[in-house]
Tab-separated table of C-alpha atoms in Angstrom:
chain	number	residue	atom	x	y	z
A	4	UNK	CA	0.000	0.000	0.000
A	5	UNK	CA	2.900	2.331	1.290
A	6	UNK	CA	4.582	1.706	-2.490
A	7	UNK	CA	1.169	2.530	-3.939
A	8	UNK	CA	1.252	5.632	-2.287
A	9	UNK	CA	4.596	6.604	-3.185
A	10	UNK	CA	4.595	5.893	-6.745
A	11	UNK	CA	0.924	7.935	-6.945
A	12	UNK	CA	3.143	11.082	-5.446
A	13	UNK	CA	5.673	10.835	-8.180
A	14	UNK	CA	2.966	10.275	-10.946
A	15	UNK	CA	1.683	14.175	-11.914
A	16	UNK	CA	-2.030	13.409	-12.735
A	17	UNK	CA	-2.700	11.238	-10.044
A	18	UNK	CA	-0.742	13.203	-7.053
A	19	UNK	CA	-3.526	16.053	-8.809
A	20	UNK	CA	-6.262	14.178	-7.941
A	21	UNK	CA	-4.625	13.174	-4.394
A	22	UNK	CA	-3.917	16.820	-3.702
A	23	UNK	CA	-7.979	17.543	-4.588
A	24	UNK	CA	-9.515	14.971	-2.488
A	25	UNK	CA	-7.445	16.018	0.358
A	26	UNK	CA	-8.247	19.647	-0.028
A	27	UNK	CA	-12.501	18.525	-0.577
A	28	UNK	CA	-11.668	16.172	2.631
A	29	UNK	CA	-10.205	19.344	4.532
A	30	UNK	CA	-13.668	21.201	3.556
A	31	UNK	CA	-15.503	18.532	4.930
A	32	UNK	CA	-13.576	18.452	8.686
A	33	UNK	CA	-13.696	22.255	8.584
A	34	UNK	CA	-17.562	22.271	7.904
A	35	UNK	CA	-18.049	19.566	11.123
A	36	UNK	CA	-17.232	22.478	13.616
A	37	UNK	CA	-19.356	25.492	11.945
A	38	UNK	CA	-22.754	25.434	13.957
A	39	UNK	CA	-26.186	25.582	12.275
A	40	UNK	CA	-27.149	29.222	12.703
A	41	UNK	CA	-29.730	29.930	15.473
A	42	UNK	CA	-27.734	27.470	18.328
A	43	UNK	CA	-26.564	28.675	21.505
A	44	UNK	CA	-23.095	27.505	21.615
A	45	UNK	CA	-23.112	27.547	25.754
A	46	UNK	CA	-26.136	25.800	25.877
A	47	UNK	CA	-25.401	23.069	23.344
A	48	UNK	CA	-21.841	22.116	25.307
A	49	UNK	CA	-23.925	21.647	28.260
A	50	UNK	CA	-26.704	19.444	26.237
A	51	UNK	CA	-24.224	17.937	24.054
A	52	UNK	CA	-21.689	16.253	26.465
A	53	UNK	CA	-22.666	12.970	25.712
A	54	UNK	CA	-24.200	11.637	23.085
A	55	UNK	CA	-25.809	8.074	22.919
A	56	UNK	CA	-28.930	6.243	20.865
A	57	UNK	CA	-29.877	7.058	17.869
A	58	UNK	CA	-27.664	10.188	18.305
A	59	UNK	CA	-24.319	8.575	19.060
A	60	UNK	CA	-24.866	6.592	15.628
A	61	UNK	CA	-25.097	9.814	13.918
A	62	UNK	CA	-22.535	11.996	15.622
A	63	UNK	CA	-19.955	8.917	14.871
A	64	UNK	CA	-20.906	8.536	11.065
A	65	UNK	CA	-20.976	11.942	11.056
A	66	UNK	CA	-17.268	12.572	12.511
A	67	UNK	CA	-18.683	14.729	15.781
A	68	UNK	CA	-20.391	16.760	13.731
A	69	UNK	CA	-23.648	16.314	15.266
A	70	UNK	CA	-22.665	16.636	18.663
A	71	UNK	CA	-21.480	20.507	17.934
A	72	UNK	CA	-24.655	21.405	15.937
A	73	UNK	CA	-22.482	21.787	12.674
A	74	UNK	CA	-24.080	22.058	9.436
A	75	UNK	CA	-22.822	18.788	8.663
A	76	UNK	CA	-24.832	17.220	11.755
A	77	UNK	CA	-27.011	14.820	9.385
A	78	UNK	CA	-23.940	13.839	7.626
A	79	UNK	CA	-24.376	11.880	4.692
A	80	UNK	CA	-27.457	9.697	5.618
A	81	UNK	CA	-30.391	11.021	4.006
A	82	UNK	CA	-28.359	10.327	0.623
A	83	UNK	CA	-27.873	6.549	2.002
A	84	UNK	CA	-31.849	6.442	2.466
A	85	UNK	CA	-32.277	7.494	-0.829
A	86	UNK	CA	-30.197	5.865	-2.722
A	87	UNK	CA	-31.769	2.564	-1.200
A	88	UNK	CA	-35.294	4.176	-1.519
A	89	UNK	CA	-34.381	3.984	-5.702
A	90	UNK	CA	-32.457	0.706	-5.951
A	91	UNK	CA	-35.392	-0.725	-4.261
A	92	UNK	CA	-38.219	0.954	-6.500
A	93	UNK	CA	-35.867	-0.069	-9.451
A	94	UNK	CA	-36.606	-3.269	-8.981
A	95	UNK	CA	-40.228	-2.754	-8.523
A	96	UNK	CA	-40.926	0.273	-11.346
A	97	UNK	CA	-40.006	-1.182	-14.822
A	98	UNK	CA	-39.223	2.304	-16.291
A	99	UNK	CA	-36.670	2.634	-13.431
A	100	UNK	CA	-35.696	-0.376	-14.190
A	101	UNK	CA	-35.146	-0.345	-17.978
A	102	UNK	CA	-32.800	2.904	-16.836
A	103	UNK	CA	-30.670	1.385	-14.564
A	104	UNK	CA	-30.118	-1.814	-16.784
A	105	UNK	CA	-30.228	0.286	-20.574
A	106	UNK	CA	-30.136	3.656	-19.941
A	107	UNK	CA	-26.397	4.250	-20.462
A	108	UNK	CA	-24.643	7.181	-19.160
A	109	UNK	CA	-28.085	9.242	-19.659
A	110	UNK	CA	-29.853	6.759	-17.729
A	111	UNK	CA	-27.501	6.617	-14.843
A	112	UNK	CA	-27.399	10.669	-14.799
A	113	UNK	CA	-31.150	10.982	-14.588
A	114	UNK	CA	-30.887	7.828	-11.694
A	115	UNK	CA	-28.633	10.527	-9.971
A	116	UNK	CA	-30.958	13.158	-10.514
A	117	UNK	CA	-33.716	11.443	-8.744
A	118	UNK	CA	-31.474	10.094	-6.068
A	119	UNK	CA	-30.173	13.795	-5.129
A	120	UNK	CA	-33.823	14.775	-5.675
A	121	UNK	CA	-35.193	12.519	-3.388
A	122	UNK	CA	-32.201	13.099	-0.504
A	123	UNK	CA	-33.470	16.485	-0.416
A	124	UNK	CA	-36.863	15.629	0.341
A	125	UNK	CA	-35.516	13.199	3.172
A	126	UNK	CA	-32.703	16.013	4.475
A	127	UNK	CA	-35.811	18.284	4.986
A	128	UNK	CA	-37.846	15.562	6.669
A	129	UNK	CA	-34.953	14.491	9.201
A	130	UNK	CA	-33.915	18.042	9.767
A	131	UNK	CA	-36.908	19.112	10.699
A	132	UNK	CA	-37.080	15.963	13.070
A	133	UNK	CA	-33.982	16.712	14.629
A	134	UNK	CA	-35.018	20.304	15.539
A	135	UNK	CA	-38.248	19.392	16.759
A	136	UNK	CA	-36.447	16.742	18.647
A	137	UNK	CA	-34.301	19.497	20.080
A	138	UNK	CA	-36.096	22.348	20.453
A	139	UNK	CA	-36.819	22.014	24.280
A	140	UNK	CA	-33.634	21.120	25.421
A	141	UNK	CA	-32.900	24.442	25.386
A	142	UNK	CA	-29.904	24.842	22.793
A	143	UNK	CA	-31.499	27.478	20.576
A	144	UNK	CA	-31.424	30.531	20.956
A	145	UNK	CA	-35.150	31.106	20.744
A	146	UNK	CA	-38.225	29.071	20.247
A	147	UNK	CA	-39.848	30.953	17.045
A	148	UNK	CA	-40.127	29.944	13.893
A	149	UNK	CA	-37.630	31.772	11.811
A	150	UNK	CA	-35.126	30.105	14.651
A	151	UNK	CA	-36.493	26.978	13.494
A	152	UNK	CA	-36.575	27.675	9.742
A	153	UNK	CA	-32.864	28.950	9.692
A	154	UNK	CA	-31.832	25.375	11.589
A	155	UNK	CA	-33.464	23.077	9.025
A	156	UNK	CA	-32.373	25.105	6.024
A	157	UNK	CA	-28.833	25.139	7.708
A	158	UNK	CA	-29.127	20.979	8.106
A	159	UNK	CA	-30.317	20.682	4.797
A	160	UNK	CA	-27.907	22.894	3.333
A	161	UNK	CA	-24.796	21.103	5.045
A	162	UNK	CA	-26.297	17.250	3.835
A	163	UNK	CA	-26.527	19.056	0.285
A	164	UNK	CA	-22.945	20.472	0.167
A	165	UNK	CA	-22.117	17.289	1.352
A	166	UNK	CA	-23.598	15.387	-1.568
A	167	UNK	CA	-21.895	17.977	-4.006
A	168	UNK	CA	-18.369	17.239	-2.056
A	169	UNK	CA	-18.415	13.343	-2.286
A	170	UNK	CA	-19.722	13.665	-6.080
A	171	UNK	CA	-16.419	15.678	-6.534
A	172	UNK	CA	-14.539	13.590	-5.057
A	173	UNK	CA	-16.002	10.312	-6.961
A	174	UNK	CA	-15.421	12.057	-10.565
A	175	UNK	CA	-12.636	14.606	-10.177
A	176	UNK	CA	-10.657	12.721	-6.726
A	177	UNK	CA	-9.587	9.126	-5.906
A	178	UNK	CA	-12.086	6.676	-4.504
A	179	UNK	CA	-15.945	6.937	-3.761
A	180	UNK	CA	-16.506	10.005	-2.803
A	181	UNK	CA	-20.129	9.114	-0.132
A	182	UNK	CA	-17.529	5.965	0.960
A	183	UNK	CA	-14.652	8.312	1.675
A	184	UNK	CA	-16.598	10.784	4.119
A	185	UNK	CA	-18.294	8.496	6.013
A	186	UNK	CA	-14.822	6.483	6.780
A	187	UNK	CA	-13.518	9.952	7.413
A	188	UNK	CA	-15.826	10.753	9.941
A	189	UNK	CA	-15.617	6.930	11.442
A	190	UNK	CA	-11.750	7.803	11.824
A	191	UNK	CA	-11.612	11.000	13.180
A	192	UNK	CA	-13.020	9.261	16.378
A	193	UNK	CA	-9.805	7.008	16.687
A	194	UNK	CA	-8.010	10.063	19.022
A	195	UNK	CA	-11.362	9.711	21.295
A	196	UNK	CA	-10.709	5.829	21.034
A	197	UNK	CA	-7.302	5.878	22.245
A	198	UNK	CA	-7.946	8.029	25.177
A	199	UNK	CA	-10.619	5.638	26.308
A	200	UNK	CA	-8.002	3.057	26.039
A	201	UNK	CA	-5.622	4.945	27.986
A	202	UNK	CA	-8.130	5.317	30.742
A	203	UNK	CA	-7.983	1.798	30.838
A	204	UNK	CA	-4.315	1.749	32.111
A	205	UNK	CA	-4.251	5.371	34.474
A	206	UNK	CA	-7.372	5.005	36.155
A	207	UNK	CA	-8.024	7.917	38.966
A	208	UNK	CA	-6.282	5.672	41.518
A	209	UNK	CA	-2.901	4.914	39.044
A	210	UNK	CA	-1.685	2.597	37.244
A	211	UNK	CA	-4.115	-0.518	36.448
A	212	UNK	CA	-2.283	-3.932	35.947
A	213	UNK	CA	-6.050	-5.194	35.021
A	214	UNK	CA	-6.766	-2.029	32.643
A	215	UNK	CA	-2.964	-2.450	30.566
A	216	UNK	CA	-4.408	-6.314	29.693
A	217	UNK	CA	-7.760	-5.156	28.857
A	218	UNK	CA	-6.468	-2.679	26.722
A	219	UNK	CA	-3.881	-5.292	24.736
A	220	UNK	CA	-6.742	-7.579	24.445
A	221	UNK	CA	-8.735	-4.968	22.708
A	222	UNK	CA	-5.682	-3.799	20.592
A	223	UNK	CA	-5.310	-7.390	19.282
A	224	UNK	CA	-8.678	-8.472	18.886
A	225	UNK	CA	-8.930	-5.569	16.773
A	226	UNK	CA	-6.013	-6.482	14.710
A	227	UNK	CA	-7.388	-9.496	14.391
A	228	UNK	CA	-10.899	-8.210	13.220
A	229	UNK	CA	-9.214	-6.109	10.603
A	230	UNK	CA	-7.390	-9.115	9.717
A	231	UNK	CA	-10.417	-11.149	9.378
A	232	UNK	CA	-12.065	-8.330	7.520
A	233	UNK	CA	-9.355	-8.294	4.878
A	234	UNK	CA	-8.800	-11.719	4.138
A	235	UNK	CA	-12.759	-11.688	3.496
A	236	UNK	CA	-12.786	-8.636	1.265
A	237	UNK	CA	-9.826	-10.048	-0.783
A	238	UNK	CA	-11.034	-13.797	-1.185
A	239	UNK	CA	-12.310	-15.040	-4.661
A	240	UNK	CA	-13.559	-18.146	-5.903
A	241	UNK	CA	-12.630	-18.063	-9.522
A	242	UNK	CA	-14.215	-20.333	-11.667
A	243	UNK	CA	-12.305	-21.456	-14.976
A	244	UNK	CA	-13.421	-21.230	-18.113
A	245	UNK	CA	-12.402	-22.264	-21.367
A	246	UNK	CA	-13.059	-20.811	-24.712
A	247	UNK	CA	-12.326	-22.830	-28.153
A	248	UNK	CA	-10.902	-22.196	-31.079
A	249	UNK	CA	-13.035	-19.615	-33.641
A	250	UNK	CA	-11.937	-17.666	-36.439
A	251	UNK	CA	-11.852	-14.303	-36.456
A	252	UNK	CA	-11.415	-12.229	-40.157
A	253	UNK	CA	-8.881	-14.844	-41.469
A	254	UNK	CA	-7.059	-16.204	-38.731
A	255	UNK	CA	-7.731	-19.178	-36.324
A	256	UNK	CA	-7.634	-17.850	-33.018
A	257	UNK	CA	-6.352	-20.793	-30.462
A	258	UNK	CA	-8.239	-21.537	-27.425
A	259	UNK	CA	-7.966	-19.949	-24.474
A	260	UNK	CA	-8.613	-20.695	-20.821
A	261	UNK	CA	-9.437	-17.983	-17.726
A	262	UNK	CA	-11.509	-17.582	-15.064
A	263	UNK	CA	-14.562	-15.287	-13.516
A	264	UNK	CA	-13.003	-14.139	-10.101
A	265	UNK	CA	-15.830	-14.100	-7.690
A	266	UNK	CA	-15.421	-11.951	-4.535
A	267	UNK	CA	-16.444	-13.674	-1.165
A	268	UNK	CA	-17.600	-10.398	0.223
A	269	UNK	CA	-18.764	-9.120	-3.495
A	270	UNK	CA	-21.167	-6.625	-1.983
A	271	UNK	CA	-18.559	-4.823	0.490
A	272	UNK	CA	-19.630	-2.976	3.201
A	273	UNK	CA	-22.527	-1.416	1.537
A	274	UNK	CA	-25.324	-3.880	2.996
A	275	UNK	CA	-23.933	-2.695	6.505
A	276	UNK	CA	-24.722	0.844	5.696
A	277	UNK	CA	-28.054	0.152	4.206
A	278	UNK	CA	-29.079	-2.091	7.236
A	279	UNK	CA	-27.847	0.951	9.873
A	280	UNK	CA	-29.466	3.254	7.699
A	281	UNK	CA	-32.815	1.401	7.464
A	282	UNK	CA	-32.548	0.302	10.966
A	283	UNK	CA	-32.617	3.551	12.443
A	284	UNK	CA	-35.069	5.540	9.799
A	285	UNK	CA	-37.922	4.698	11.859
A	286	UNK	CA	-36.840	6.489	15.195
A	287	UNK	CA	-35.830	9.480	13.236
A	288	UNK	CA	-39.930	9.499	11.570
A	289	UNK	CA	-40.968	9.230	15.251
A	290	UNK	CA	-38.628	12.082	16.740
A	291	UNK	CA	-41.016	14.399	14.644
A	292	UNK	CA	-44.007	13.522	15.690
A	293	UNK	CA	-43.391	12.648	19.023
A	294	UNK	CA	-40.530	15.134	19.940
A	295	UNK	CA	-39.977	13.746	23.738
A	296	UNK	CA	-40.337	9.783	22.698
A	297	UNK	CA	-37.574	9.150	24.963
A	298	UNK	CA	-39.692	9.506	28.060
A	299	UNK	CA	-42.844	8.471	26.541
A	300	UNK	CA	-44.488	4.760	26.645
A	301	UNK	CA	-46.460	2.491	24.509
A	302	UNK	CA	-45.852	1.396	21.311
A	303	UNK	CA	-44.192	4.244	19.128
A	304	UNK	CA	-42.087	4.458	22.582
A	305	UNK	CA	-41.198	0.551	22.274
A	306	UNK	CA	-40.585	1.105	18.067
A	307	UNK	CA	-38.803	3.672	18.743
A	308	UNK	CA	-36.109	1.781	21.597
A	309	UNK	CA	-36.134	-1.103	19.409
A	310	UNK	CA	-34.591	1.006	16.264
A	311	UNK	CA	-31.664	2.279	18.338
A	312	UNK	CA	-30.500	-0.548	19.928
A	313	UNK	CA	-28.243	-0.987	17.162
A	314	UNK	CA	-26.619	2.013	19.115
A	315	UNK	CA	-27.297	2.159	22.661
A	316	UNK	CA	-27.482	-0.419	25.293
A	317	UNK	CA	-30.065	1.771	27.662
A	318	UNK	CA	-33.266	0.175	25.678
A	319	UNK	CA	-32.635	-3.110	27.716
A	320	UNK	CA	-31.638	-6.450	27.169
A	321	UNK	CA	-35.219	-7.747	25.433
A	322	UNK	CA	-34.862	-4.716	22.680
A	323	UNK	CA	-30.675	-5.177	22.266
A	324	UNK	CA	-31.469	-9.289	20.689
A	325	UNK	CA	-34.787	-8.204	19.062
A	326	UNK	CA	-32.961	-5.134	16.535
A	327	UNK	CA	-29.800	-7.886	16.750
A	328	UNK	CA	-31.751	-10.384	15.005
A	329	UNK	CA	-33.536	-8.063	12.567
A	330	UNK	CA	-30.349	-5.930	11.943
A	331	UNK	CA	-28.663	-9.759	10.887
A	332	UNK	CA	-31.269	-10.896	8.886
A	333	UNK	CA	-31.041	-7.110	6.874
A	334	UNK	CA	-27.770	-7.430	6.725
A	335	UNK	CA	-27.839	-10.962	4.738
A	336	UNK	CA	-30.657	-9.616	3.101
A	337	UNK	CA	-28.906	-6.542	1.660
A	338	UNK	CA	-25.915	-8.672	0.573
A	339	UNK	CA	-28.056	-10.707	-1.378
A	340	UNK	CA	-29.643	-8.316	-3.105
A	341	UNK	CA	-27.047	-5.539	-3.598
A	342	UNK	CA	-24.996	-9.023	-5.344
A	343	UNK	CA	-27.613	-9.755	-7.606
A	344	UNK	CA	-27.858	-6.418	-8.600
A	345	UNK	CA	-24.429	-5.819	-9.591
A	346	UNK	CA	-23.880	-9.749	-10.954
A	347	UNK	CA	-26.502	-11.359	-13.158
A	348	UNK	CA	-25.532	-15.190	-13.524
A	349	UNK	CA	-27.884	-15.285	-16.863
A	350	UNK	CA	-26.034	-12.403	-18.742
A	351	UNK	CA	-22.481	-13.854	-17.335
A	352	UNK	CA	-24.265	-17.085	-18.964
A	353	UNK	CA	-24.869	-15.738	-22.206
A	354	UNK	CA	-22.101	-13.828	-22.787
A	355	UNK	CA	-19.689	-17.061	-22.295
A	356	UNK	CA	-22.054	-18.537	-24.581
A	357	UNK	CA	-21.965	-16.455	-27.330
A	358	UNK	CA	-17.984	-15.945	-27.322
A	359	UNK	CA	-18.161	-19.967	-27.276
A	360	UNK	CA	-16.646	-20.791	-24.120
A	361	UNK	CA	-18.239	-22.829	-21.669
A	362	UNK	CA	-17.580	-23.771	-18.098
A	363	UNK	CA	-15.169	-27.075	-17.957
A	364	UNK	CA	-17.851	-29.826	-17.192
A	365	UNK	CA	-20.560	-27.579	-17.299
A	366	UNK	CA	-23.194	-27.642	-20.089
A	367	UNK	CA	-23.561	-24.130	-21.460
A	368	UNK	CA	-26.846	-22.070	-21.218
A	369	UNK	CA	-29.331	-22.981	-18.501
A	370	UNK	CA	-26.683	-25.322	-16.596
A	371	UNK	CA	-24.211	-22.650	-16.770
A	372	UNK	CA	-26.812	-19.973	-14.844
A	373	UNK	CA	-27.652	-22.705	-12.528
A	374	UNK	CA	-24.014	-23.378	-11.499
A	375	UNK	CA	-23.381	-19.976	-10.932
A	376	UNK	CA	-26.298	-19.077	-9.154
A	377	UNK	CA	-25.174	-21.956	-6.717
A	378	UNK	CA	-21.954	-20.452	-6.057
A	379	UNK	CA	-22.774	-17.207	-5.861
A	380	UNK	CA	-25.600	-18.101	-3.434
A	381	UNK	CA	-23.138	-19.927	-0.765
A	382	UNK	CA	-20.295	-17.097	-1.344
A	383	UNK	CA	-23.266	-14.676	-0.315
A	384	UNK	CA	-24.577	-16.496	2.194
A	385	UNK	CA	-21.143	-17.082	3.859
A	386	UNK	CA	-20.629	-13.052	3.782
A	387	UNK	CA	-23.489	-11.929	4.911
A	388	UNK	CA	-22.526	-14.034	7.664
A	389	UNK	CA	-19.661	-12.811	8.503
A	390	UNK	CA	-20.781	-9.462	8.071
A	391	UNK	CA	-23.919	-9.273	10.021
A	392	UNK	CA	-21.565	-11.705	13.203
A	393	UNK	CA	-18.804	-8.343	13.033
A	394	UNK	CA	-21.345	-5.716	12.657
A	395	UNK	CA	-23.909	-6.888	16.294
A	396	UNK	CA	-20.668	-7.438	18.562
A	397	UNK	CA	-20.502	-4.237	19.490
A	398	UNK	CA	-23.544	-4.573	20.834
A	399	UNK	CA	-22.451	-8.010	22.604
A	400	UNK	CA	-19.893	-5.854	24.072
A	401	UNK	CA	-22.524	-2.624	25.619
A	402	UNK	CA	-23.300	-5.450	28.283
A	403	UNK	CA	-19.360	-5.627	29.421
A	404	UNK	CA	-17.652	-2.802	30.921
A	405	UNK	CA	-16.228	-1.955	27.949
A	406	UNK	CA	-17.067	1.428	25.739
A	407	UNK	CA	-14.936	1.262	22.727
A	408	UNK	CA	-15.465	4.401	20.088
A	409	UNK	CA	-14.340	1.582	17.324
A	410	UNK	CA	-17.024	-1.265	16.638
A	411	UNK	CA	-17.431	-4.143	14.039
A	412	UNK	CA	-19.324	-2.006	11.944
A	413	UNK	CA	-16.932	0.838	12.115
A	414	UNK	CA	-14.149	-1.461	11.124
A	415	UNK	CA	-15.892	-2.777	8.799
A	416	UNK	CA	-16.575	0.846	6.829
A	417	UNK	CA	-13.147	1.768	7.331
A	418	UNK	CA	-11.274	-1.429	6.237
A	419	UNK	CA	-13.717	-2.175	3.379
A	420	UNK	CA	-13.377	1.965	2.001
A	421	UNK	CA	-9.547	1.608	2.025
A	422	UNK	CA	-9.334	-1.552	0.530
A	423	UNK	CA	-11.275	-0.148	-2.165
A	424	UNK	CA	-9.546	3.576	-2.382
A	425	UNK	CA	-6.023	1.422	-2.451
A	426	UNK	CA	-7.572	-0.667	-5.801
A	427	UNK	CA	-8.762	2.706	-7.901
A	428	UNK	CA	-5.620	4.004	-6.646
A	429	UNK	CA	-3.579	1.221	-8.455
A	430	UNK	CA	-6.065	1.100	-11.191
A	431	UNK	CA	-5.111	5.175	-12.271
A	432	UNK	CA	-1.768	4.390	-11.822
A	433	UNK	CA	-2.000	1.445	-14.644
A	434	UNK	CA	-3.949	3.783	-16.849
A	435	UNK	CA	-1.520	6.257	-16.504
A	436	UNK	CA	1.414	3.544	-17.000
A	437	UNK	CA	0.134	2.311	-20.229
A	438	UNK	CA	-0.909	5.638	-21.549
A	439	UNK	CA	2.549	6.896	-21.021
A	440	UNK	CA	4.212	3.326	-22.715
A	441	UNK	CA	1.567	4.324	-25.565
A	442	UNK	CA	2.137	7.489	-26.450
């Protein structure tokens, strides 16, 4: 990775692109500590000293930007929902549909369209839960509605700018740009993390022989984890096939043999996102109709602890398995449908028919989409798995003493968005390589 890096520096067009996205990243940091007009600072430190729930998910995504009030304080979320919100009505409205799978470069522009279309809607709908859900704690400066007006538009303003940064980022930068500031915001927690860990070892009385191990077993489990998380990201089943000899103008072209690498983990860390995201859209609906839900009861109170137990342990233990079995099965669920709709065994099928190759032993056609529908089921399966198993023990671990800034699903992100920044990073450089040997 380190020699990556190095020979991107010396390479002009690529150190270019470097140089942007860490200027666009620096934006993005900056923007976390400018408060949403209409907050009393004084107030909010006192309201704000501790975040937790539903709010602790966001403030982490969102790189402590919600805990200050900042304009960035949704983060990036209301473009997850949507972009869910249209994969998921692509497969149910055929003219969607027939853009995603035909439209081309026009087709995928107006899928953005909608997409950014649709976050807006949802950045208005959240902001305006999150102020209501705010608004008598005390951290505004008044209680009238221009106050109010000047929040949401700030919120909505900050999720937008957002949007615009990681599209930047994705055509002009390295990497995906959405990907890129959520792992941003994950890391920038990682100070907070090691001071917690430190705590461990200096507690108020000195030194802690009990704390030091606690803290090295934490250190290498999550070495370990990240481990585990890369040898998962980085597995492939490839499957062989062999293509016979054809003739192509007037020469006899020999046969050849290769193979279709299939990832183990072929979704990445995208079903984890959706599942958090989808997991925790229901408390944010209730927070604006019900601003104080937190100290109500009854059933929007019980919906409402059972979406952020993904996040907080203070729901009790009955809500913590409930949202851990749901948040699994999402999680598999996701992976199996964000495969599918980025691998089709039938096309694969069809185009190794038509270039006559077939899979060794394998009848070609029907047979050939059955085979890899099999394999691509138990490579899914088996990462879902693994996925959803790293992503709830964080919450396995709220019930120990232990409050680590850095969970599964945080590791996850951050592991899975560099893994993937490292390969387009290597992938520029061999453009740029065999454009130079070209020319």
């Amino acid at each position: 990775m380190f020699k990556t890096i190095k020979n991107a520096l010396k390479t002009p067009e690529v150190r270019k692109r470097l140089f942007y996205t860490l200027i666009l990243i620096i934006v993005f940091r900056l923007g976390c500590y400018i408060t949403v007009p209409g907050v009393d600072n004084i107030a909010l430190n006192e309201a704000m000293g501790e975040t937790n729930g539903l709010a602790g998910l966001i403030d982490m995504i969102s790189g402590g930007a919600f805990s200050r009030f900042s304009v960035f304080a949704m983060s990036i979320s209301p473009y997850i929902t949507a972009s869910i919100v249209i994969q998921l009505l692509g497969m149910i409205i055929p003219s969607l549909e027939r853009l995603t799978k035909e439209g081309g470069e026009e087709g995928r522009q107006k899928i953005n369209k909608y997409t950014k279309m649709l976050t807006l809607v949802l950045a208005l709908v959240e902001g305006i839960g999150v102020y209501l859900s705010y608004r008598s704690s005390g951290i505004f400066v008044d209680q009238t509605f221009l106050t109010g007006a000047l929040v949401v538009a700030g919120l909505v303003a900050g999720t937008s700018l957002l949007m615009w940064l990681g599209e930047q980022i994705t055509n002009k930068g390295i990497g995906n740009g959405i990907s890129l500031l959520i792992f941003i915001g994950i890391i920038s927690g990682l100070p907070r993390g090691l001071t917690t860990l430190w705590s461990f070892i200096m507690t108020e009385v000195g030194f802690s022989t009990t704390g030091l191990l606690t803290a090295i077993g934490v250190i290498v489990g999550a070495l370990i984890l990240v481990a585990g998380v890369v040898f998962v990201q980085q597995a492939e089943r490839r499957v062989p096939v062999q293509y016979s000899k054809k003739v192509v103008g007037r020469k006899m072209v020999g046969a050849q043999s290769t193979h279709i690498p299939l990832k183990l983990a072929m979704a990445g860390v995208m079903p984890v996102i959706f599942a958090s995201s989808f997991m925790t859209f229901p408390a944010m609906i209730i927070q604006i109709f019900v601003p104080n839900i937190a100290t109500e009861t009854g059933f929007l109170a019980g919906l409402y602890n059972f979406s952020i137990a993904t996040s907080t342990s203070n729901v009790g233990i009955g809500y913590s398995i409930a949202n851990a079995i749901v948040y699994l099965l999402l999680i598999i669920g996701f992976t199996f449908f964000y495969t599918y709709a980025t691998f089709n065994p039938a096309e694969v099928s069809n185009n190794i028919k038509k270039n006559g190759g077939f899979i060794p032993g394998i009848r070609a056609g029907k047979p050939t989409t059955e085979y890899l529908s099999s394999i691509i089921s138990k490579l899914t399966m088996f990462g879902g798995l693994f996925l959803s198993i790293i992503a709830i023990l964080p919450m396995l671990l709220r019930f120990t003493n232990l409050n680590i800034a850095f969970g599964g699903t945080s590791i996850l992100i951050v592991v899975g968005v560099a893994l993937e920044t490292v390969q387009q990073l290597e992938s520029q450089l061999a453009m740029r390589h065999y454009k130079g040997f070209l020319e």
